[in-house]
Amino acid sequence: MTTRTSPLRADIDLEAPGRRVGHVRLPNSVHESAYGWIPIPIAVIRGGEGPTVLLTAGNHGDEYEGQIALLKLVRELDPARLRGRVIVLPRMNLPAAAAGRRTSPIDGGNLNRVFPGDPDGTVTEQIASYVASVLVPMTQASIDIHSGGSSLDYLPCAYARLPADPGLRARQRAALQAFGAPRAILVENPLTNNSMSATALAAGHVHFSTEIGGGGTTRPSSQAIADDGVRRFLAHLGVVDDAPPVAAPTRMMRVAGAEHYVYAPVRGLFEPAFELGDVVMRGQLAGRIHFPEEPERAPRELHFAGDGVLVCRRVSSLVAPGDCLAHLASDL
Ligand SMILES: [Zn+2]
């Protein structure tokens, strides 16, 4: 990793007023395309004086609410009525998004594990480097919109790594409530320090992520949370005047450490003993892993290590050691 500025640039002017849509051109010389480049879509909508907001989706390519919400936003935001600038990357990891996969088919990279990237690194590291060293420094606020992807399904929520600075923490809290997801989960022990969120918060952004649904699809209810939430975030920042009202106050929750997670210790078929949204207690049965190659063998029982609400579950029943099967969150 390096902090050197990425040499990549968008082929549109990000400074002038109005709406422009173009690409960040990432050179990729391969067998099929000797002088080729990867066209990562980028849009800018700029109006009058105001903050610059960065909205990203497709960090993981198989998470769709954010990609769809940002495509709508690019078409619908009116620069004449905007105070500030909105920069949109609807498919930040384009190779992964085009393949409908969490990770890049080019280099296997998980974009949300390689920030702040490397301008001389792999394709995925170069994308992270461009966002971290070019876009983040021109921005004051951002959301990186995620869902559970193909392997996980979430109760729709905003999902926030906590900034160290108490002032920024308070501004993040206010923005989470303005976004208006049914719940916001504050993450006390993030799974990585190399995420878009870690980079944006280190830069002092009012920032959070989301986990809106999952299972490699989208639903009207989860799509509406993304569509309306980004508009409410922009209204909260004073960038737009109007946004859909919040249906109900956001339930503030926390996810702690290992006691809130259930992982598979062995290979087999997982039979969950819970539904998303269930309230569970420490010691309660989480489910059983069956051994299909040994029909006479009793299944392995798994139990919850903490109390909380079941907010995330694995989609596939086929599990291997190390797979996350479920995680909990508890009320603040
Ligand atoms: Zn994701």
mmCIF file of C-alpha atoms and ligand atoms in Angstrom:
data_model
loop_
_atom_site.group_PDB
_atom_site.id
_atom_site.type_symbol
_atom_site.label_atom_id
_atom_site.label_comp_id
_atom_site.label_asym_id
_atom_site.label_seq_id
_atom_site.Cartn_x
_atom_site.Cartn_y
_atom_site.Cartn_z
ATOM 1 C CA MET A 1 0.000 0.000 0.000
ATOM 2 C CA THR A 2 1.094 3.524 -0.662
ATOM 3 C CA THR A 3 -0.313 7.000 -0.160
ATOM 4 C CA ARG A 4 0.914 8.215 -3.578
ATOM 5 C CA THR A 5 -1.865 9.838 -5.619
ATOM 6 C CA SER A 6 -3.431 7.652 -8.298
ATOM 7 C CA PRO A 7 -2.647 8.743 -11.882
ATOM 8 C CA LEU A 8 -6.158 7.685 -12.989
ATOM 9 C CA ARG A 9 -8.603 10.425 -13.977
ATOM 10 C CA ALA A 10 -12.221 10.694 -15.090
ATOM 11 C CA ASP A 11 -12.853 11.635 -18.722
ATOM 12 C CA ILE A 12 -15.369 14.278 -17.559
ATOM 13 C CA ASP A 13 -14.869 17.604 -15.775
ATOM 14 C CA LEU A 14 -15.720 17.103 -12.095
ATOM 15 C CA GLU A 15 -15.542 20.836 -11.356
ATOM 16 C CA ALA A 16 -17.908 22.616 -13.767
ATOM 17 C CA PRO A 17 -21.630 23.102 -12.950
ATOM 18 C CA GLY A 18 -24.207 20.797 -14.533
ATOM 19 C CA ARG A 19 -24.594 17.044 -14.964
ATOM 20 C CA ARG A 20 -21.969 14.927 -16.699
ATOM 21 C CA VAL A 21 -21.584 11.170 -17.041
ATOM 22 C CA GLY A 22 -18.376 9.483 -18.133
ATOM 23 C CA HIS A 23 -15.764 6.997 -17.099
ATOM 24 C CA VAL A 24 -12.633 6.581 -15.092
ATOM 25 C CA ARG A 25 -10.301 4.821 -17.508
ATOM 26 C CA LEU A 26 -8.228 2.095 -15.903
ATOM 27 C CA PRO A 27 -5.623 0.758 -18.359
ATOM 28 C CA ASN A 28 -5.836 -3.032 -18.630
ATOM 29 C CA SER A 29 -3.618 -4.560 -21.298
ATOM 30 C CA VAL A 30 -4.750 -8.145 -21.752
ATOM 31 C CA HIS A 31 -4.724 -10.850 -24.433
ATOM 32 C CA GLU A 32 -8.143 -9.814 -25.780
ATOM 33 C CA SER A 33 -7.456 -6.065 -25.742
ATOM 34 C CA ALA A 34 -3.810 -5.014 -25.972
ATOM 35 C CA TYR A 35 -4.332 -1.269 -25.456
ATOM 36 C CA GLY A 36 -7.626 -1.591 -23.597
ATOM 37 C CA TRP A 37 -8.999 0.077 -20.499
ATOM 38 C CA ILE A 38 -11.735 -0.690 -17.996
ATOM 39 C CA PRO A 39 -14.492 1.993 -18.145
ATOM 40 C CA ILE A 40 -15.616 2.569 -14.540
ATOM 41 C CA PRO A 41 -18.795 4.699 -14.712
ATOM 42 C CA ILE A 42 -18.686 8.042 -12.893
ATOM 43 C CA ALA A 43 -21.207 10.881 -12.784
ATOM 44 C CA VAL A 44 -21.127 14.356 -11.313
ATOM 45 C CA ILE A 45 -24.060 16.675 -10.656
ATOM 46 C CA ARG A 46 -22.993 20.140 -9.562
ATOM 47 C CA GLY A 47 -25.175 23.095 -8.618
ATOM 48 C CA GLY A 48 -24.503 26.136 -6.440
ATOM 49 C CA GLU A 49 -22.368 26.531 -3.320
ATOM 50 C CA GLY A 50 -22.402 23.564 -0.971
ATOM 51 C CA PRO A 51 -20.583 20.424 0.108
ATOM 52 C CA THR A 52 -19.250 17.669 -2.125
ATOM 53 C CA VAL A 53 -20.888 14.304 -1.469
ATOM 54 C CA LEU A 54 -19.504 10.988 -2.735
ATOM 55 C CA LEU A 55 -22.008 8.154 -3.229
ATOM 56 C CA THR A 56 -20.652 4.703 -4.099
ATOM 57 C CA ALA A 57 -22.172 1.287 -4.813
ATOM 58 C CA GLY A 58 -20.951 -1.885 -6.460
ATOM 59 C CA ASN A 59 -17.975 -2.041 -4.095
ATOM 60 C CA HIS A 60 -19.077 -5.657 -3.960
ATOM 61 C CA GLY A 61 -20.517 -6.510 -7.367
ATOM 62 C CA ASP A 62 -23.373 -8.759 -6.198
ATOM 63 C CA GLU A 63 -25.093 -6.113 -4.043
ATOM 64 C CA TYR A 64 -27.764 -4.388 -6.090
ATOM 65 C CA GLU A 65 -29.915 -1.896 -4.162
ATOM 66 C CA GLY A 66 -27.149 0.708 -4.147
ATOM 67 C CA GLN A 67 -26.303 0.271 -7.836
ATOM 68 C CA ILE A 68 -29.965 0.760 -8.814
ATOM 69 C CA ALA A 69 -30.556 3.643 -6.374
ATOM 70 C CA LEU A 70 -27.549 5.559 -7.705
ATOM 71 C CA LEU A 71 -28.539 5.042 -11.356
ATOM 72 C CA LYS A 72 -31.912 6.612 -10.515
ATOM 73 C CA LEU A 73 -30.218 9.449 -8.645
ATOM 74 C CA VAL A 74 -27.916 10.309 -11.569
ATOM 75 C CA ARG A 75 -30.922 10.658 -13.884
ATOM 76 C CA GLU A 76 -33.180 12.497 -11.452
ATOM 77 C CA LEU A 77 -31.024 15.034 -9.570
ATOM 78 C CA ASP A 78 -31.484 18.516 -11.037
ATOM 79 C CA PRO A 79 -28.222 20.516 -10.978
ATOM 80 C CA ALA A 80 -30.220 23.766 -11.110
ATOM 81 C CA ARG A 81 -31.744 22.931 -7.723
ATOM 82 C CA LEU A 82 -28.599 21.531 -6.077
ATOM 83 C CA ARG A 83 -26.464 23.246 -3.435
ATOM 84 C CA GLY A 84 -23.112 21.561 -3.811
ATOM 85 C CA ARG A 85 -21.796 18.639 -5.819
ATOM 86 C CA VAL A 86 -22.695 14.943 -5.888
ATOM 87 C CA ILE A 87 -20.121 12.505 -7.309
ATOM 88 C CA VAL A 88 -21.534 9.064 -8.041
ATOM 89 C CA LEU A 89 -19.791 5.736 -8.657
ATOM 90 C CA PRO A 90 -22.699 3.304 -9.167
ATOM 91 C CA ARG A 91 -20.391 0.362 -9.952
ATOM 92 C CA MET A 92 -17.164 1.142 -8.116
ATOM 93 C CA ASN A 93 -15.654 -2.318 -8.681
ATOM 94 C CA LEU A 94 -16.892 -2.548 -12.280
ATOM 95 C CA PRO A 95 -15.288 -5.926 -13.139
ATOM 96 C CA ALA A 96 -16.948 -7.526 -10.080
ATOM 97 C CA ALA A 97 -20.298 -5.796 -10.733
ATOM 98 C CA ALA A 98 -20.347 -6.764 -14.420
ATOM 99 C CA ALA A 99 -19.778 -10.379 -13.384
ATOM 100 C CA GLY A 100 -22.355 -10.184 -10.545
ATOM 101 C CA ARG A 101 -19.689 -11.287 -8.096
ATOM 102 C CA ARG A 102 -18.441 -10.022 -4.736
ATOM 103 C CA THR A 103 -14.844 -10.049 -5.930
ATOM 104 C CA SER A 104 -13.134 -9.147 -9.189
ATOM 105 C CA PRO A 105 -12.876 -11.884 -11.831
ATOM 106 C CA ILE A 106 -9.673 -10.190 -13.038
ATOM 107 C CA ASP A 107 -7.501 -10.418 -9.943
ATOM 108 C CA GLY A 108 -9.770 -12.004 -7.316
ATOM 109 C CA GLY A 109 -9.632 -8.730 -5.379
ATOM 110 C CA ASN A 110 -12.166 -7.786 -2.708
ATOM 111 C CA LEU A 111 -12.240 -3.992 -3.153
ATOM 112 C CA ASN A 112 -13.439 -3.442 0.416
ATOM 113 C CA ARG A 113 -10.354 -5.193 1.806
ATOM 114 C CA VAL A 114 -7.652 -3.296 -0.135
ATOM 115 C CA PHE A 115 -8.245 0.391 0.721
ATOM 116 C CA PRO A 116 -6.448 2.762 0.487
ATOM 117 C CA GLY A 117 -5.155 0.766 -2.488
ATOM 118 C CA ASP A 118 -2.014 0.976 -4.545
ATOM 119 C CA PRO A 119 -1.640 3.060 -7.756
ATOM 120 C CA ASP A 120 0.856 0.469 -9.053
ATOM 121 C CA GLY A 121 -1.029 -2.567 -7.780
ATOM 122 C CA THR A 122 -3.624 -4.942 -9.161
ATOM 123 C CA VAL A 123 -6.736 -3.654 -10.964
ATOM 124 C CA THR A 124 -8.715 -3.779 -7.702
ATOM 125 C CA GLU A 125 -5.958 -1.989 -5.765
ATOM 126 C CA GLN A 126 -5.814 0.703 -8.476
ATOM 127 C CA ILE A 127 -9.584 1.337 -8.144
ATOM 128 C CA ALA A 128 -9.218 1.727 -4.369
ATOM 129 C CA SER A 129 -6.255 4.049 -4.860
ATOM 130 C CA TYR A 130 -8.192 6.294 -7.265
ATOM 131 C CA VAL A 131 -11.161 6.591 -4.901
ATOM 132 C CA ALA A 132 -8.977 7.063 -1.804
ATOM 133 C CA SER A 133 -6.426 9.500 -3.225
ATOM 134 C CA VAL A 134 -8.466 11.466 -5.818
ATOM 135 C CA LEU A 135 -12.179 11.406 -4.885
ATOM 136 C CA VAL A 136 -12.115 11.169 -1.078
ATOM 137 C CA PRO A 137 -9.928 14.296 -0.653
ATOM 138 C CA MET A 138 -12.424 16.411 -2.674
ATOM 139 C CA THR A 139 -15.364 15.216 -0.562
ATOM 140 C CA GLN A 140 -16.921 16.118 2.792
ATOM 141 C CA ALA A 141 -19.548 13.390 3.145
ATOM 142 C CA SER A 142 -20.125 9.920 1.689
ATOM 143 C CA ILE A 143 -22.117 6.717 1.810
ATOM 144 C CA ASP A 144 -20.809 3.375 0.523
ATOM 145 C CA ILE A 145 -23.984 1.375 -0.139
ATOM 146 C CA HIS A 146 -23.720 -2.360 0.540
ATOM 147 C CA SER A 147 -26.112 -5.294 0.894
ATOM 148 C CA GLY A 148 -25.488 -8.853 2.032
ATOM 149 C CA GLY A 149 -24.462 -10.061 -1.424
ATOM 150 C CA SER A 150 -24.918 -13.596 -2.703
ATOM 151 C CA SER A 151 -23.864 -15.329 0.511
ATOM 152 C CA LEU A 152 -25.638 -13.252 3.199
ATOM 153 C CA ASP A 153 -29.095 -11.806 3.795
ATOM 154 C CA TYR A 154 -29.618 -8.840 6.153
ATOM 155 C CA LEU A 155 -32.478 -7.154 7.900
ATOM 156 C CA PRO A 156 -32.078 -3.835 6.047
ATOM 157 C CA CYS A 157 -29.874 -1.470 8.017
ATOM 158 C CA ALA A 158 -27.366 1.319 7.879
ATOM 159 C CA TYR A 159 -24.013 -0.021 9.042
ATOM 160 C CA ALA A 160 -21.481 2.271 10.611
ATOM 161 C CA ARG A 161 -17.906 1.889 11.643
ATOM 162 C CA LEU A 162 -17.340 4.366 14.491
ATOM 163 C CA PRO A 163 -14.994 7.334 13.966
ATOM 164 C CA ALA A 164 -12.537 8.076 16.760
ATOM 165 C CA ASP A 165 -13.413 11.786 16.928
ATOM 166 C CA PRO A 166 -16.465 12.412 19.190
ATOM 167 C CA GLY A 167 -17.609 15.394 17.093
ATOM 168 C CA LEU A 168 -17.549 13.352 13.907
ATOM 169 C CA ARG A 169 -19.296 10.527 15.763
ATOM 170 C CA ALA A 170 -22.178 12.864 16.652
ATOM 171 C CA ARG A 171 -22.460 14.108 13.065
ATOM 172 C CA GLN A 172 -22.413 10.502 11.812
ATOM 173 C CA ARG A 173 -25.191 9.620 14.281
ATOM 174 C CA ALA A 174 -27.358 12.499 13.037
ATOM 175 C CA ALA A 175 -26.763 11.447 9.407
ATOM 176 C CA LEU A 176 -27.692 7.836 10.212
ATOM 177 C CA GLN A 177 -30.991 8.984 11.661
ATOM 178 C CA ALA A 178 -31.597 11.228 8.646
ATOM 179 C CA PHE A 179 -30.918 8.306 6.251
ATOM 180 C CA GLY A 180 -33.890 6.627 7.920
ATOM 181 C CA ALA A 181 -33.220 2.895 7.514
ATOM 182 C CA PRO A 182 -35.321 0.772 9.900
ATOM 183 C CA ARG A 183 -32.183 0.185 11.981
ATOM 184 C CA ALA A 184 -28.604 1.439 12.154
ATOM 185 C CA ILE A 185 -25.917 -0.910 13.432
ATOM 186 C CA LEU A 186 -22.795 0.598 14.990
ATOM 187 C CA VAL A 187 -19.842 -1.728 14.507
ATOM 188 C CA GLU A 188 -17.501 -1.774 17.484
ATOM 189 C CA ASN A 189 -14.990 -4.299 16.086
ATOM 190 C CA PRO A 190 -14.847 -3.938 12.285
ATOM 191 C CA LEU A 191 -13.814 -7.001 10.277
ATOM 192 C CA THR A 192 -11.225 -4.934 8.353
ATOM 193 C CA ASN A 193 -9.276 -1.681 8.528
ATOM 194 C CA ASN A 194 -8.913 -1.626 4.735
ATOM 195 C CA SER A 195 -12.462 -0.665 3.809
ATOM 196 C CA MET A 196 -13.895 2.337 2.008
ATOM 197 C CA SER A 197 -15.482 3.296 5.338
ATOM 198 C CA ALA A 198 -12.147 3.261 7.183
ATOM 199 C CA THR A 199 -10.650 5.524 4.489
ATOM 200 C CA ALA A 200 -13.603 7.951 4.420
ATOM 201 C CA LEU A 201 -13.785 8.262 8.209
ATOM 202 C CA ALA A 202 -10.016 8.771 8.476
ATOM 203 C CA ALA A 203 -10.460 11.686 6.036
ATOM 204 C CA GLY A 204 -13.052 13.225 8.397
ATOM 205 C CA HIS A 205 -16.109 12.439 6.242
ATOM 206 C CA VAL A 206 -19.604 12.228 7.618
ATOM 207 C CA HIS A 207 -19.805 8.638 6.460
ATOM 208 C CA PHE A 208 -21.470 5.282 6.931
ATOM 209 C CA SER A 209 -22.159 2.125 4.972
ATOM 210 C CA THR A 210 -25.306 0.023 4.713
ATOM 211 C CA GLU A 211 -26.402 -3.614 4.591
ATOM 212 C CA ILE A 212 -29.693 -3.358 2.690
ATOM 213 C CA GLY A 213 -31.039 -6.851 2.096
ATOM 214 C CA GLY A 214 -28.957 -9.418 0.264
ATOM 215 C CA GLY A 215 -29.145 -12.849 -1.304
ATOM 216 C CA GLY A 216 -27.845 -11.466 -4.596
ATOM 217 C CA THR A 217 -31.150 -9.758 -5.402
ATOM 218 C CA THR A 218 -33.303 -6.755 -4.506
ATOM 219 C CA ARG A 219 -36.885 -6.333 -3.274
ATOM 220 C CA PRO A 220 -39.278 -3.343 -3.454
ATOM 221 C CA SER A 221 -38.992 -2.816 0.323
ATOM 222 C CA SER A 222 -35.173 -2.893 0.403
ATOM 223 C CA GLN A 223 -34.856 -0.858 -2.802
ATOM 224 C CA ALA A 224 -37.022 1.898 -1.304
ATOM 225 C CA ILE A 225 -34.700 2.149 1.709
ATOM 226 C CA ALA A 226 -31.742 2.814 -0.602
ATOM 227 C CA ASP A 227 -33.664 5.101 -2.997
ATOM 228 C CA ASP A 228 -35.164 7.271 -0.254
ATOM 229 C CA GLY A 229 -32.197 7.088 2.117
ATOM 230 C CA VAL A 230 -29.706 8.699 -0.261
ATOM 231 C CA ARG A 231 -32.172 11.551 -0.901
ATOM 232 C CA ARG A 232 -32.705 12.062 2.833
ATOM 233 C CA PHE A 233 -28.921 12.060 3.334
ATOM 234 C CA LEU A 234 -28.553 14.785 0.673
ATOM 235 C CA ALA A 235 -31.382 16.815 2.252
ATOM 236 C CA HIS A 236 -29.743 16.424 5.691
ATOM 237 C CA LEU A 237 -26.551 17.930 4.245
ATOM 238 C CA GLY A 238 -28.495 20.773 2.645
ATOM 239 C CA VAL A 239 -27.677 19.647 -0.904
ATOM 240 C CA VAL A 240 -31.333 19.140 -1.922
ATOM 241 C CA ASP A 241 -34.550 20.615 -0.503
ATOM 242 C CA ASP A 242 -36.941 17.714 -0.707
ATOM 243 C CA ALA A 243 -36.719 14.100 0.372
ATOM 244 C CA PRO A 244 -39.271 11.403 1.216
ATOM 245 C CA PRO A 245 -40.265 11.434 4.913
ATOM 246 C CA VAL A 246 -38.937 8.781 7.302
ATOM 247 C CA ALA A 247 -41.563 6.117 8.059
ATOM 248 C CA ALA A 248 -40.338 5.446 11.617
ATOM 249 C CA PRO A 249 -37.358 6.468 13.747
ATOM 250 C CA THR A 250 -34.205 4.427 13.121
ATOM 251 C CA ARG A 251 -33.567 1.778 15.790
ATOM 252 C CA MET A 252 -29.967 2.233 16.955
ATOM 253 C CA MET A 253 -28.106 -1.027 17.538
ATOM 254 C CA ARG A 254 -24.584 -2.300 18.044
ATOM 255 C CA VAL A 255 -22.659 -5.333 16.964
ATOM 256 C CA ALA A 256 -19.865 -6.257 19.335
ATOM 257 C CA GLY A 257 -17.207 -8.927 18.906
ATOM 258 C CA ALA A 258 -17.144 -12.705 18.596
ATOM 259 C CA GLU A 259 -20.168 -13.216 20.864
ATOM 260 C CA HIS A 260 -22.406 -11.727 18.186
ATOM 261 C CA TYR A 261 -21.276 -14.092 15.393
ATOM 262 C CA VAL A 262 -21.920 -17.746 14.584
ATOM 263 C CA TYR A 263 -19.378 -19.485 12.339
ATOM 264 C CA ALA A 264 -19.360 -23.005 10.898
ATOM 265 C CA PRO A 265 -16.769 -25.206 12.639
ATOM 266 C CA VAL A 266 -17.222 -28.139 10.229
ATOM 267 C CA ARG A 267 -18.344 -28.915 6.664
ATOM 268 C CA GLY A 268 -21.926 -29.987 6.037
ATOM 269 C CA LEU A 269 -25.528 -28.861 5.594
ATOM 270 C CA PHE A 270 -26.671 -26.122 7.978
ATOM 271 C CA GLU A 271 -30.213 -26.284 9.321
ATOM 272 C CA PRO A 272 -30.870 -22.921 11.040
ATOM 273 C CA ALA A 273 -33.046 -22.770 14.140
ATOM 274 C CA PHE A 274 -33.863 -19.086 13.612
ATOM 275 C CA GLU A 275 -35.438 -16.585 11.256
ATOM 276 C CA LEU A 276 -34.137 -13.101 10.480
ATOM 277 C CA GLY A 277 -35.484 -10.740 13.144
ATOM 278 C CA ASP A 278 -35.685 -13.362 15.913
ATOM 279 C CA VAL A 279 -34.638 -12.259 19.396
ATOM 280 C CA VAL A 280 -32.230 -14.904 20.747
ATOM 281 C CA MET A 281 -30.424 -15.590 24.026
ATOM 282 C CA ARG A 282 -26.937 -16.801 24.829
ATOM 283 C CA GLY A 283 -26.858 -20.608 24.883
ATOM 284 C CA GLN A 284 -29.932 -20.928 22.658
ATOM 285 C CA LEU A 285 -29.702 -23.390 19.755
ATOM 286 C CA ALA A 286 -28.538 -21.590 16.589
ATOM 287 C CA GLY A 287 -28.869 -24.630 14.346
ATOM 288 C CA ARG A 288 -27.436 -27.984 13.369
ATOM 289 C CA ILE A 289 -24.831 -28.999 10.808
ATOM 290 C CA HIS A 290 -25.719 -32.324 9.204
ATOM 291 C CA PHE A 291 -23.180 -34.680 7.622
ATOM 292 C CA PRO A 292 -24.677 -35.899 4.335
ATOM 293 C CA GLU A 293 -21.820 -38.343 3.676
ATOM 294 C CA GLU A 294 -22.456 -40.042 7.036
ATOM 295 C CA PRO A 295 -26.259 -40.422 7.377
ATOM 296 C CA GLU A 296 -25.933 -42.305 10.677
ATOM 297 C CA ARG A 297 -23.850 -39.544 12.312
ATOM 298 C CA ALA A 298 -25.692 -37.155 14.652
ATOM 299 C CA PRO A 299 -25.618 -33.502 13.548
ATOM 300 C CA ARG A 300 -23.342 -30.974 15.276
ATOM 301 C CA GLU A 301 -25.347 -28.480 17.333
ATOM 302 C CA LEU A 302 -24.319 -24.816 17.393
ATOM 303 C CA HIS A 303 -25.391 -22.318 20.069
ATOM 304 C CA PHE A 304 -25.451 -18.540 20.266
ATOM 305 C CA ALA A 305 -22.627 -17.026 22.329
ATOM 306 C CA GLY A 306 -24.508 -13.793 23.075
ATOM 307 C CA ASP A 307 -27.936 -12.169 23.240
ATOM 308 C CA GLY A 308 -29.449 -10.085 20.466
ATOM 309 C CA VAL A 309 -31.564 -9.744 17.353
ATOM 310 C CA LEU A 310 -30.747 -11.983 14.400
ATOM 311 C CA VAL A 311 -29.884 -9.359 11.742
ATOM 312 C CA CYS A 312 -27.867 -11.420 9.234
ATOM 313 C CA ARG A 313 -27.931 -15.003 8.002
ATOM 314 C CA ARG A 314 -26.048 -17.079 5.468
ATOM 315 C CA VAL A 315 -28.077 -17.814 2.323
ATOM 316 C CA SER A 316 -26.706 -21.205 1.265
ATOM 317 C CA SER A 317 -27.209 -24.279 3.463
ATOM 318 C CA LEU A 318 -23.908 -25.715 2.211
ATOM 319 C CA VAL A 319 -21.271 -24.666 4.741
ATOM 320 C CA ALA A 320 -17.550 -25.109 5.282
ATOM 321 C CA PRO A 321 -15.328 -24.323 8.274
ATOM 322 C CA GLY A 322 -15.000 -20.547 8.643
ATOM 323 C CA ASP A 323 -18.289 -19.608 6.943
ATOM 324 C CA CYS A 324 -20.324 -16.945 8.765
ATOM 325 C CA LEU A 325 -23.758 -18.469 9.432
ATOM 326 C CA ALA A 326 -25.406 -15.617 11.322
ATOM 327 C CA HIS A 327 -24.759 -12.493 13.291
ATOM 328 C CA LEU A 328 -26.616 -10.652 15.982
ATOM 329 C CA ALA A 329 -26.960 -7.037 16.995
ATOM 330 C CA SER A 330 -28.278 -5.634 20.260
ATOM 331 C CA ASP A 331 -30.021 -2.368 21.110
ATOM 332 C CA LEU A 332 -27.765 0.477 22.176
HETATM 333 ZN ZN ZN B 1 -20.640 -5.455 0.552
#
